[in-house]
JSON list of C-alpha atoms in Angstrom, two decimals:
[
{"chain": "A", "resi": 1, "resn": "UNK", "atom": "CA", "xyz": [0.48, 19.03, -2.29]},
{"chain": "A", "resi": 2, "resn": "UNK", "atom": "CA", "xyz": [-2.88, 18.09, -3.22]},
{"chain": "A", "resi": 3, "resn": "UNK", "atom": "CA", "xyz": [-2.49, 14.82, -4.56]},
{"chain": "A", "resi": 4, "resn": "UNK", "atom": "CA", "xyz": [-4.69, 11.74, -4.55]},
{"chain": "A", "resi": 5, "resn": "UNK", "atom": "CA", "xyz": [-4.39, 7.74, -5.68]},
{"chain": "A", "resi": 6, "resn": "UNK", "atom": "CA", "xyz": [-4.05, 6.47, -8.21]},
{"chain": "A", "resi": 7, "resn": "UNK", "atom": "CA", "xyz": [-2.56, 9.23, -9.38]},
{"chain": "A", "resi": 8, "resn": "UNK", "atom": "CA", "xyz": [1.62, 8.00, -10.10]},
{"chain": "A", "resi": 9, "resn": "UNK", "atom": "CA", "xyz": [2.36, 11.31, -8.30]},
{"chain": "A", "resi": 10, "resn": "UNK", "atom": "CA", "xyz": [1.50, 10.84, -5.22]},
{"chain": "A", "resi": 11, "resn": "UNK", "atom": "CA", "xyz": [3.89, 7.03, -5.21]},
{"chain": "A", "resi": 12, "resn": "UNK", "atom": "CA", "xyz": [6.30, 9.27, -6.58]},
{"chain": "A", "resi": 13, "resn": "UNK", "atom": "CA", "xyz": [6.04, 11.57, -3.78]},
{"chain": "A", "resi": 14, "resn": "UNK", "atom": "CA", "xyz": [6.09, 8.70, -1.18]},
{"chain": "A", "resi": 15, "resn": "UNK", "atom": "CA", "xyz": [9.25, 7.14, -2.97]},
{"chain": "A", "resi": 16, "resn": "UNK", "atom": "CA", "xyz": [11.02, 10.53, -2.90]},
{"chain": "A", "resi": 17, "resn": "UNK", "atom": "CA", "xyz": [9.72, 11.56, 0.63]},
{"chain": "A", "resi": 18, "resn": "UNK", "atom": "CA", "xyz": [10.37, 8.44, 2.35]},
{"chain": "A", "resi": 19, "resn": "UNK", "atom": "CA", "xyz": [13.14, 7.00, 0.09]},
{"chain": "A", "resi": 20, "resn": "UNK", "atom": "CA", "xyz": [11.79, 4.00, -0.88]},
{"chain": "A", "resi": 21, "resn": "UNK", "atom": "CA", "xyz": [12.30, 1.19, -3.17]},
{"chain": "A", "resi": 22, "resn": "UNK", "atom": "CA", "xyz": [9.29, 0.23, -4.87]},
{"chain": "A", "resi": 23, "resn": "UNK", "atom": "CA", "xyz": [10.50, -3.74, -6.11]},
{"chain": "A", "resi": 24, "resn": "UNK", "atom": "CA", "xyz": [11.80, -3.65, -2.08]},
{"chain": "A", "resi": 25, "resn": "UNK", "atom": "CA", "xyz": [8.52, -2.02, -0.56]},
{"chain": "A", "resi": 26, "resn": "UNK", "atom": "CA", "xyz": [4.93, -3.62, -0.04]},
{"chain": "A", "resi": 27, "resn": "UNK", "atom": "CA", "xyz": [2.05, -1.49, -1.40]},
{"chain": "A", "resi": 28, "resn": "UNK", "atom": "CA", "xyz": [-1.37, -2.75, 0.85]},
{"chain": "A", "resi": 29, "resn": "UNK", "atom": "CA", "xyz": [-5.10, -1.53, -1.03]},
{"chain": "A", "resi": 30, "resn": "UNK", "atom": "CA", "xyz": [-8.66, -2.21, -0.71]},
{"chain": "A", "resi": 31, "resn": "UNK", "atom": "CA", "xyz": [-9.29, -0.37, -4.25]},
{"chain": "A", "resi": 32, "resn": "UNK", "atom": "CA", "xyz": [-7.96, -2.11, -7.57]},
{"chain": "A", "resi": 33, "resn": "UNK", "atom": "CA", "xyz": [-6.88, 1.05, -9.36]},
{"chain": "A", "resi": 34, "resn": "UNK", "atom": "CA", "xyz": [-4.65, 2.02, -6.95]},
{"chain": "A", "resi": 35, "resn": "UNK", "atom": "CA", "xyz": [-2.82, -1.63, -6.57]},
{"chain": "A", "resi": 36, "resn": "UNK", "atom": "CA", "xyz": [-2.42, -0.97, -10.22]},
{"chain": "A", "resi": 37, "resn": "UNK", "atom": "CA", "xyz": [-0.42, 2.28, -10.28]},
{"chain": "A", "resi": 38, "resn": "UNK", "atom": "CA", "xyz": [1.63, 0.78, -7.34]},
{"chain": "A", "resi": 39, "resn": "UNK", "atom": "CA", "xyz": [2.11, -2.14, -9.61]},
{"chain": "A", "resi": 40, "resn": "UNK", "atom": "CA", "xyz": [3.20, -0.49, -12.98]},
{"chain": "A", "resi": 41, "resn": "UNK", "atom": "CA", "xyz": [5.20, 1.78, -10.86]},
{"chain": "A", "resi": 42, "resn": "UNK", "atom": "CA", "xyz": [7.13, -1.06, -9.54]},
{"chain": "A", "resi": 43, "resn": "UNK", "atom": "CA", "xyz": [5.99, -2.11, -5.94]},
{"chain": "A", "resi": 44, "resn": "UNK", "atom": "CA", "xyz": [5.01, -5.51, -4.55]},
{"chain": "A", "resi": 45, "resn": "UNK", "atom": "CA", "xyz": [1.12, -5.34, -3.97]},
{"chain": "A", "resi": 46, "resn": "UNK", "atom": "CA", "xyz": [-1.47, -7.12, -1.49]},
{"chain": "A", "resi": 47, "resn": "UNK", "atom": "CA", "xyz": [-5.15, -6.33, -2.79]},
{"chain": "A", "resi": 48, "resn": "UNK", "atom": "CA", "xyz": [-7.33, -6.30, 0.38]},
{"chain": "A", "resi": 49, "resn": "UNK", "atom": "CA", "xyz": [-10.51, -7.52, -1.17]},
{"chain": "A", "resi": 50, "resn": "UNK", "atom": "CA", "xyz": [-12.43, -8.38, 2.64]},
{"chain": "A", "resi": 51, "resn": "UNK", "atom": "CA", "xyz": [-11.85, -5.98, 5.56]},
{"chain": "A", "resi": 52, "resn": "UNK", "atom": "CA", "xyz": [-13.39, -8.44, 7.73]},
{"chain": "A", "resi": 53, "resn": "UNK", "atom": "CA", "xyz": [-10.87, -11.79, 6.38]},
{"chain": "A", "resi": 54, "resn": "UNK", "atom": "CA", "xyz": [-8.04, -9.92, 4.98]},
{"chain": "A", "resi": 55, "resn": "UNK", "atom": "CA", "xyz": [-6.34, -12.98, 4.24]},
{"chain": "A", "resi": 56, "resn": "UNK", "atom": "CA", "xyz": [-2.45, -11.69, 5.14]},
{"chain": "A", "resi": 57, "resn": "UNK", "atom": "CA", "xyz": [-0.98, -11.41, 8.35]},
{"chain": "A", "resi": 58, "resn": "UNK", "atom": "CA", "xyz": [3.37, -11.31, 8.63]},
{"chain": "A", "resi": 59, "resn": "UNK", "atom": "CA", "xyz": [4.63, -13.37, 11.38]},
{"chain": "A", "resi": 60, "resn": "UNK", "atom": "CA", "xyz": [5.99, -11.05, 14.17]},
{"chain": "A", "resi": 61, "resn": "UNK", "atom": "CA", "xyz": [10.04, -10.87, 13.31]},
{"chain": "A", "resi": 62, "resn": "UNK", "atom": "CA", "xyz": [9.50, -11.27, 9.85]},
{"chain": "A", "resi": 63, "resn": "UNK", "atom": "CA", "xyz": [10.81, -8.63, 7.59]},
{"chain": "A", "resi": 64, "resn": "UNK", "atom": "CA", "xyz": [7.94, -6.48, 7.67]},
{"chain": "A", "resi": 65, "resn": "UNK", "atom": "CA", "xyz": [6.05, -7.11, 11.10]},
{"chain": "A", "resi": 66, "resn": "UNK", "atom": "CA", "xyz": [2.37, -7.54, 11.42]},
{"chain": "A", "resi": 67, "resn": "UNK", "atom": "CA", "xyz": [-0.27, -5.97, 9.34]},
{"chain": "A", "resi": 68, "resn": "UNK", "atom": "CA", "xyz": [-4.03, -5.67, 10.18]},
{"chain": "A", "resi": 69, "resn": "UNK", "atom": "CA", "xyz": [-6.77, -4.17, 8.23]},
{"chain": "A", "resi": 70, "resn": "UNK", "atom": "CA", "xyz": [-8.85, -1.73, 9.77]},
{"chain": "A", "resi": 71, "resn": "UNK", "atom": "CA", "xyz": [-12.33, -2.90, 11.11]},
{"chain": "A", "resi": 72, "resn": "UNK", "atom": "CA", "xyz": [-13.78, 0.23, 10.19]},
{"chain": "A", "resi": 73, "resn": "UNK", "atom": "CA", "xyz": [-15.25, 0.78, 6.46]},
{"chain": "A", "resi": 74, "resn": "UNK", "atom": "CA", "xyz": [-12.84, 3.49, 5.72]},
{"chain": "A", "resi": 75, "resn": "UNK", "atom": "CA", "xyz": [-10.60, 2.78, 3.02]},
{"chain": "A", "resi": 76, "resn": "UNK", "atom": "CA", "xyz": [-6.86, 1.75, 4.06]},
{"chain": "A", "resi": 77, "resn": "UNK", "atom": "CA", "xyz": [-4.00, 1.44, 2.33]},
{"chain": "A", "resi": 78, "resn": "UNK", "atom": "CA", "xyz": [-0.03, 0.99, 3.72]},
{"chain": "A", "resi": 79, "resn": "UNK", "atom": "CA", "xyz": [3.12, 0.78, 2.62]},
{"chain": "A", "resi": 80, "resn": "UNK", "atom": "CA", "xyz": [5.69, -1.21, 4.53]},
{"chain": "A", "resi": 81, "resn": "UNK", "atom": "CA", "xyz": [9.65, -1.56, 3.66]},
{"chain": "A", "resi": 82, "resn": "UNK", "atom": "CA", "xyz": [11.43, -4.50, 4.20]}
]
């Protein structure tokens, strides 16, 4: 497959591929346009605006672990179930 965000195919793929639940699933971006296909598509979202202060961090045990942003300047996105 040659697919690429924000293209809704590629969510769709992920959904189908991995089974997942997009109101139950947490879509993380640096990059606007693809938080907004994740959003019209139905997934929670966390726009990573600062790789060096991301501003989220889940308390180990909690539903969905611990998430840290790259320090490189690659872009990153994840998605994480619940």
């Amino acid at each position: 497959e040659r697919l690429i965000k924000p293209d809704p195919a590629i969510y769709q793929l992920a959904m189908k591929r991995f089974d997942l639940i997009p109101n139950e699933t947490v879509f993380i971006d640096d990059r606007e346009e693809n938080i907004d296909t994740a959003k019209q598509l139905g997934f929670q979202t966390v726009h990573l605006t600062d790789p060096t202060n991301p501003g989220i961090k889940f308390e180990q045990g909690a539903p969905l672990g611990v998430v840290k942003y790259p320090s490189s300047k690659q872009h990153a996105s994840h998605v994480l179930r619940k």
